[in-house]
Backbone as CSV, one residue per row, in Angstrom:
resi,resn,N_x,N_y,N_z,CA_x,CA_y,CA_z,C_x,C_y,C_z
1,MET,96.220,95.095,59.652,95.985,93.791,60.282,94.385,93.678,59.220
2,THR,94.601,92.331,58.561,93.029,92.085,58.095,92.734,91.558,58.496
3,THR,91.209,91.352,58.281,89.909,90.743,59.251,89.612,89.806,58.323
4,THR,89.418,88.110,58.184,89.194,87.006,57.673,88.514,86.928,58.121
5,ARG,87.144,86.484,57.000,85.240,86.155,57.816,85.922,84.639,58.520
6,ARG,86.658,83.820,58.040,87.445,82.437,59.159,87.418,82.907,60.340
7,GLY,88.728,84.455,60.425,89.021,84.571,61.785,87.609,85.009,62.627
8,PHE,87.096,86.172,62.297,85.995,86.775,62.897,84.932,85.865,63.394
9,LEU,84.386,85.050,62.454,84.021,83.428,63.008,84.417,82.322,64.003
10,GLY,85.893,82.686,63.726,86.046,81.366,64.561,85.998,82.465,66.670
11,ALA,86.444,83.179,66.388,86.426,84.320,67.869,85.089,84.370,67.439
12,LEU,84.362,84.633,66.813,82.695,85.082,67.848,81.947,83.368,67.801
13,ALA,82.803,82.100,67.295,82.876,80.946,67.924,83.259,80.824,69.488
14,ALA,84.275,80.936,69.784,84.671,80.940,71.189,84.399,82.109,72.099
15,ALA,83.697,83.487,72.346,83.385,84.236,72.761,82.732,83.326,74.056
16,PRO,81.357,82.590,73.690,80.733,81.948,75.100,82.110,80.897,75.635
17,GLN,83.108,80.894,75.276,84.110,79.914,76.244,84.745,80.873,77.416
18,LEU,84.279,81.918,77.230,85.417,82.686,77.581,84.310,83.410,78.943
19,LEU,83.297,83.455,78.810,81.822,84.026,79.666,81.852,82.558,80.526
20,ALA,82.008,81.522,80.312,82.086,80.340,80.777,82.081,80.147,82.382
21,GLN,81.884,79.514,83.086,82.057,79.466,84.313,82.707,78.096,85.505
22,ASN,83.513,79.045,85.490,84.949,77.504,85.867,84.345,76.930,87.216
23,PRO,84.067,75.727,87.659,83.917,75.380,88.761,85.061,75.816,90.067
24,ARG,86.089,76.034,89.320,87.582,76.108,90.228,87.920,77.624,90.848
25,ASP,86.882,78.369,89.883,86.905,80.375,90.060,86.287,80.337,91.823
26,VAL,87.299,80.944,92.652,86.997,81.651,94.017,87.554,83.021,93.434
27,ARG,86.469,83.521,94.508,87.047,84.545,95.199,87.645,85.626,96.308
28,ILE,88.108,86.699,96.510,88.853,87.169,97.989,87.527,87.263,98.590
29,VAL,87.536,87.200,99.792,86.628,87.285,100.885,87.534,88.518,101.876
30,ASP,88.560,87.743,102.253,88.838,88.749,103.080,90.582,89.551,102.876
31,VAL,91.692,90.024,103.389,92.975,90.752,103.403,93.398,90.890,104.569
32,ALA,94.033,90.229,105.128,94.460,90.652,106.894,96.028,90.593,106.413
33,MET,96.452,91.899,107.348,98.077,92.096,107.314,98.297,92.240,108.300
34,SER,99.557,91.733,108.490,100.061,92.300,110.066,102.001,92.181,109.409
35,ARG,102.084,92.839,110.596,103.880,92.841,110.577,104.124,92.360,112.168
36,GLU,105.786,91.510,111.797,106.939,92.035,112.803,107.778,91.857,112.995
37,ASP,108.292,92.935,113.966,109.687,93.257,113.812,110.528,92.273,114.576
38,TYR,112.205,91.819,114.071,112.853,91.258,114.756,114.305,92.273,114.774
39,THR,114.775,91.955,115.851,116.528,92.374,115.854,116.832,91.741,115.429
40,TYR,118.494,91.905,114.733,119.121,90.564,114.549,120.332,90.534,115.774
41,ARG,121.011,89.376,116.128,121.571,89.209,117.048,122.821,90.023,116.874
42,ALA,123.199,89.805,115.452,124.276,90.585,114.774,124.137,91.143,113.936
43,PRO,124.415,92.269,113.378,123.904,92.657,111.840,124.517,92.194,110.700
44,LEU,123.801,92.080,109.444,124.050,91.699,108.598,124.252,93.083,107.393
45,LYS,125.788,92.768,106.739,126.010,93.352,105.359,125.093,93.103,103.970
46,PHE,124.429,93.761,103.701,124.085,92.941,102.450,123.951,93.620,101.306
47,GLY,124.542,94.072,100.144,124.072,95.142,99.029,125.020,95.647,99.637
48,GLY,126.115,96.120,100.211,126.569,97.514,100.949,126.152,97.933,101.801
49,ALA,124.834,97.391,102.614,124.491,97.699,103.896,124.874,96.806,104.944
50,ILE,124.550,97.624,105.549,124.691,97.381,107.143,123.501,97.269,108.178
51,VAL,122.614,95.914,108.459,121.042,95.703,108.655,121.219,95.289,109.761
52,ASP,120.534,95.787,110.633,120.433,95.320,112.465,119.112,95.037,112.670
53,ARG,117.897,94.964,111.725,116.755,94.819,111.938,116.144,93.840,111.021
54,VAL,114.635,93.448,111.107,113.724,93.302,109.766,112.549,93.300,109.641
55,THR,111.948,93.380,109.280,110.769,94.013,109.682,109.995,92.628,107.989
56,LEU,109.086,91.826,109.085,107.794,90.798,108.806,107.115,91.674,107.655
57,LEU,106.660,91.059,106.568,104.958,91.527,106.447,104.904,90.290,106.333
58,ASN,102.862,89.949,107.134,102.555,88.830,106.517,100.828,88.731,106.389
59,VAL,100.751,88.235,105.547,99.557,88.384,105.439,98.568,87.036,104.693
60,ASN,97.292,87.418,105.312,95.953,85.934,105.273,95.245,86.033,104.443
61,VAL,94.883,85.344,103.810,93.766,85.873,102.596,92.583,84.449,102.948
62,THR,91.520,84.910,102.970,90.054,84.068,103.107,89.626,83.879,101.301
63,ILE,89.419,82.748,101.075,88.918,83.022,98.935,87.777,82.038,99.736
64,ALA,86.357,81.975,98.909,85.469,81.119,99.083,85.334,80.978,97.055
65,ASP,84.771,80.259,96.521,84.342,79.811,95.493,82.501,79.221,95.317
66,ARG,82.230,79.401,94.053,81.021,79.714,93.668,80.019,78.872,94.707
67,ALA,80.266,78.054,95.520,79.599,76.906,95.944,79.297,77.038,97.525
68,GLY,80.342,78.181,97.843,79.931,78.263,99.183,81.210,77.937,99.715
69,ARG,82.559,76.995,99.425,82.960,76.817,100.527,84.751,77.975,100.830
70,SER,85.163,77.640,101.544,86.339,79.072,101.594,87.202,78.096,102.007
71,ALA,88.372,79.197,101.922,89.984,78.123,102.371,90.743,79.716,102.416
72,LYS,91.819,79.407,103.756,92.240,80.455,104.532,93.913,79.785,103.734
73,GLY,94.847,81.006,103.128,96.007,81.358,103.095,96.877,82.097,103.660
74,PHE,98.126,81.760,103.687,99.208,82.888,105.054,100.331,82.878,103.885
75,GLY,101.078,83.990,103.983,101.966,84.197,103.514,102.990,85.395,103.770
76,SER,103.941,85.627,103.558,105.351,86.072,104.889,106.181,86.186,103.870
77,MET,106.900,87.475,104.218,107.831,87.844,103.620,108.786,88.607,103.851
78,PRO,110.349,89.590,103.709,110.447,90.227,104.851,110.555,92.028,103.498
79,LEU,110.430,92.509,104.320,110.514,94.048,103.903,111.777,94.296,103.815
80,GLY,112.179,93.522,103.030,114.176,94.101,102.778,114.044,95.880,101.507
81,ASN,114.067,96.706,102.725,113.830,98.381,102.146,115.411,98.713,101.976
82,ILE,116.283,98.386,102.455,117.560,98.680,102.697,118.069,98.660,100.546
83,TRP,117.711,97.002,100.468,118.410,96.921,99.577,117.841,96.177,97.954
84,ALA,115.854,97.101,98.229,114.943,96.905,97.587,114.482,98.680,96.822
85,PHE,114.902,99.402,98.413,115.128,100.566,97.716,115.914,101.310,98.269
86,PRO,117.393,101.397,98.205,118.371,102.011,98.626,118.139,103.713,98.074
87,SER,118.619,104.262,99.149,118.592,105.811,99.363,120.002,106.317,99.744
88,LYS,120.229,107.560,98.758,121.233,108.436,100.041,120.197,109.517,100.807
89,THR,118.774,109.853,100.248,118.522,110.814,100.900,117.404,110.307,102.320
90,MET,116.918,109.431,101.569,116.309,108.829,102.961,116.439,107.646,103.701
91,ASN,116.401,107.808,105.583,116.699,107.239,105.955,116.178,105.360,106.261
92,TYR,116.109,104.616,106.440,116.224,103.662,106.979,114.896,103.452,107.576
93,SER,113.755,104.393,108.232,112.896,104.326,108.388,111.540,105.144,107.315
94,GLN,112.411,106.343,106.664,111.733,107.056,106.073,111.268,105.435,104.634
95,THR,112.323,104.172,104.131,112.132,103.471,103.198,111.092,102.690,103.838
96,LEU,111.401,102.293,104.915,110.245,101.164,104.782,108.771,101.827,105.485
97,ALA,108.969,103.001,105.952,107.031,103.503,106.007,107.099,102.946,104.526
98,ALA,108.102,103.568,103.165,107.317,103.550,102.053,106.828,102.649,102.261
99,MET,107.086,101.338,101.919,107.176,99.806,101.925,106.068,100.024,102.820
100,ASN,105.845,100.000,103.977,104.755,99.743,104.290,102.792,100.407,103.751
101,THR,103.762,101.975,103.367,102.499,102.285,102.538,102.223,101.739,101.535
102,LEU,102.649,100.959,100.517,102.682,100.219,99.135,101.804,99.308,99.502
103,ALA,101.990,98.953,100.893,101.553,96.792,101.149,99.995,97.193,101.383
104,ALA,100.114,98.532,102.555,98.652,98.548,102.395,97.801,99.186,101.605
105,LYS,98.488,99.607,100.450,97.521,100.490,99.528,97.145,98.635,98.157
106,LEU,98.367,97.795,98.915,98.142,96.441,97.950,97.059,96.295,98.133
107,ARG,96.644,95.859,99.801,96.229,94.902,100.330,94.911,95.837,99.938
108,THR,94.472,97.234,99.910,92.984,97.358,99.837,92.154,96.862,98.459
109,ILE,93.236,97.030,97.320,93.584,96.753,95.850,92.528,95.652,95.540
110,THR,93.791,94.723,96.645,93.137,93.441,95.901,92.093,92.691,97.285
111,ALA,91.719,93.166,97.997,89.852,92.909,99.298,89.283,93.908,98.060
112,SER,89.293,94.961,97.419,87.772,95.214,96.746,87.867,94.579,95.467
113,CYS,88.760,93.854,95.276,88.270,92.757,94.163,87.241,91.305,94.924
114,THR,86.235,91.353,93.758,85.383,90.793,94.913,84.716,90.064,93.055
115,ASP,85.458,89.589,92.047,85.801,89.229,90.907,85.894,87.368,90.865
116,TYR,84.801,86.350,90.883,85.186,85.035,90.490,86.708,84.959,89.212
117,ALA,87.557,84.327,89.448,88.691,84.021,88.509,89.647,82.410,88.955
118,HIS,89.964,82.214,88.188,91.218,81.005,88.631,92.296,81.556,89.408
119,PRO,91.849,80.487,90.535,92.955,81.200,91.756,94.459,80.599,91.274
120,VAL,94.745,80.772,90.078,96.566,80.806,90.127,96.062,82.314,89.194
């Protein structure tokens, strides 16, 4: 790959735009997690496995912009360990524990990010 003078100067001219602050940029202030366990009225067969319960992972996130305004958001999803991590050697509780551990690690990583960036 050959660098041309024109390409180098173009990249150099664009560099300040990469460092410019966007007024829409936000940072994560807080990430909180909770779980809800439910038992189905009747078992479901999904992906060849029978499931009689579900654990929902709920996440609440607080963000703030550079002006100090804040907003809160909420998301929820089922931890579908039976079909997401099918295992012949681990039982339901073990695969659910693995998903809970992963979710907790992701929460910690996400909460530790304090950089401002575009919200999407």
